[in-house]
């Protein structure tokens, strides 16, 4: 899992604030470099949690082109880089968990 680089900050595309950056690109591609430049470690960690839900719900096989294309498309939508709707997941927060509580920002 990428670690935050202590000296580098990014204005996070997802969270819309200055936060510690990823230490390196999560993928060895142009899109991976774009993520490293525009997405914070905090947002990336949130995506990793969401991606597990998608993988489990849709039984995504990341060893196939179809599976990786599906997950990359969902990531692009999640980041707001592509129009579309996120696929729903089977996950629901447990009653009383922090994820089930309304955000203080709402």
Short mmCIF file of C-alpha atoms in Angstrom, two decimals:
data_model
loop_
_atom_site.label_atom_id
_atom_site.label_comp_id
_atom_site.label_asym_id
_atom_site.label_seq_id
_atom_site.Cartn_x
_atom_site.Cartn_y
_atom_site.Cartn_z
CA UNK A 1 0.00 0.00 0.00
CA UNK A 2 1.39 3.41 -0.90
CA UNK A 3 2.53 5.51 2.03
CA UNK A 4 2.21 9.26 2.36
CA UNK A 5 5.33 11.20 1.42
CA UNK A 6 5.96 13.46 4.44
CA UNK A 7 7.34 16.37 2.40
CA UNK A 8 4.87 16.48 -0.48
CA UNK A 9 1.34 17.82 -0.36
CA UNK A 10 -1.34 17.77 -3.05
CA UNK A 11 -4.60 19.60 -3.45
CA UNK A 12 -6.73 16.46 -3.39
CA UNK A 13 -9.12 16.13 -6.29
CA UNK A 14 -11.54 13.99 -4.24
CA UNK A 15 -11.43 15.73 -0.84
CA UNK A 16 -10.80 19.28 -2.15
CA UNK A 17 -8.10 20.19 0.36
CA UNK A 18 -4.33 20.15 0.80
CA UNK A 19 -3.24 16.79 2.18
CA UNK A 20 -0.17 14.53 2.20
CA UNK A 21 0.50 12.94 -1.18
CA UNK A 22 1.05 9.33 -2.09
CA UNK A 23 4.71 8.32 -2.02
CA UNK A 24 4.49 6.95 -5.56
CA UNK A 25 2.03 6.32 -8.34
CA UNK A 26 -0.33 3.41 -7.57
CA UNK A 27 -0.05 2.11 -11.17
CA UNK A 28 2.86 2.25 -13.64
CA UNK A 29 0.74 4.18 -16.15
CA UNK A 30 -0.07 7.76 -17.11
CA UNK A 31 -3.30 7.44 -15.08
CA UNK A 32 -1.29 6.22 -12.08
CA UNK A 33 0.95 9.29 -12.36
CA UNK A 34 -2.14 11.53 -12.55
CA UNK A 35 -3.45 9.95 -9.34
CA UNK A 36 -0.11 10.53 -7.59
CA UNK A 37 -0.26 14.22 -8.57
CA UNK A 38 -3.92 14.88 -7.74
CA UNK A 39 -5.08 12.42 -5.07
CA UNK A 40 -4.09 12.39 -1.39
CA UNK A 41 -3.13 9.32 0.59
CA UNK A 42 -6.29 9.81 2.68
CA UNK A 43 -8.53 9.70 -0.40
CA UNK A 44 -6.58 6.77 -1.84
CA UNK A 45 -7.11 4.82 1.39
CA UNK A 46 -10.86 5.55 1.10
CA UNK A 47 -10.79 4.26 -2.48
CA UNK A 48 -9.04 1.06 -1.39
CA UNK A 49 -11.90 0.37 1.04
CA UNK A 50 -14.50 1.09 -1.66
CA UNK A 51 -12.66 -1.02 -4.23
CA UNK A 52 -12.74 -4.05 -1.93
CA UNK A 53 -16.54 -3.68 -1.70
CA UNK A 54 -16.80 -3.52 -5.49
CA UNK A 55 -14.47 -6.49 -5.96
CA UNK A 56 -16.43 -8.59 -3.47
CA UNK A 57 -19.89 -7.58 -4.72
CA UNK A 58 -19.12 -8.13 -8.40
CA UNK A 59 -16.53 -10.90 -7.91
CA UNK A 60 -14.07 -8.88 -9.96
CA UNK A 61 -11.12 -10.86 -11.28
CA UNK A 62 -8.26 -8.38 -11.44
CA UNK A 63 -6.27 -10.93 -13.42
CA UNK A 64 -8.46 -10.21 -16.44
CA UNK A 65 -8.62 -7.14 -18.67
CA UNK A 66 -12.40 -6.99 -18.10
CA UNK A 67 -11.94 -6.92 -14.31
CA UNK A 68 -9.27 -4.22 -14.31
CA UNK A 69 -11.22 -2.12 -16.84
CA UNK A 70 -14.31 -2.32 -14.60
CA UNK A 71 -12.39 -1.23 -11.50
CA UNK A 72 -10.51 1.57 -13.29
CA UNK A 73 -13.81 2.90 -14.66
CA UNK A 74 -15.31 2.87 -11.15
CA UNK A 75 -12.21 4.67 -9.82
CA UNK A 76 -12.48 7.35 -12.52
CA UNK A 77 -16.18 7.87 -11.67
CA UNK A 78 -15.41 7.92 -7.91
CA UNK A 79 -12.76 10.59 -8.45
CA UNK A 80 -15.09 12.66 -10.62
CA UNK A 81 -12.89 12.27 -13.71
CA UNK A 82 -15.59 10.48 -15.70
CA UNK A 83 -19.34 10.83 -15.94
CA UNK A 84 -21.42 7.93 -14.74
CA UNK A 85 -22.82 6.30 -11.67
CA UNK A 86 -20.90 4.14 -9.25
CA UNK A 87 -22.09 0.56 -9.24
CA UNK A 88 -23.89 -0.21 -5.98
CA UNK A 89 -22.27 -2.60 -3.54
CA UNK A 90 -23.79 -5.19 -1.24
CA UNK A 91 -22.06 -3.55 1.76
CA UNK A 92 -24.10 -1.67 4.34
CA UNK A 93 -22.59 -0.10 7.45
CA UNK A 94 -23.24 -1.83 10.74
CA UNK A 95 -25.70 -0.08 13.03
CA UNK A 96 -23.76 2.16 15.41
CA UNK A 97 -20.55 2.19 13.35
CA UNK A 98 -18.88 5.46 12.35
CA UNK A 99 -19.76 4.74 8.71
CA UNK A 100 -23.47 4.55 9.63
CA UNK A 101 -23.46 7.94 11.38
CA UNK A 102 -24.24 11.07 9.36
CA UNK A 103 -21.23 13.20 8.61
CA UNK A 104 -20.80 16.33 10.70
CA UNK A 105 -20.26 18.20 7.43
CA UNK A 106 -23.72 17.21 6.13
#
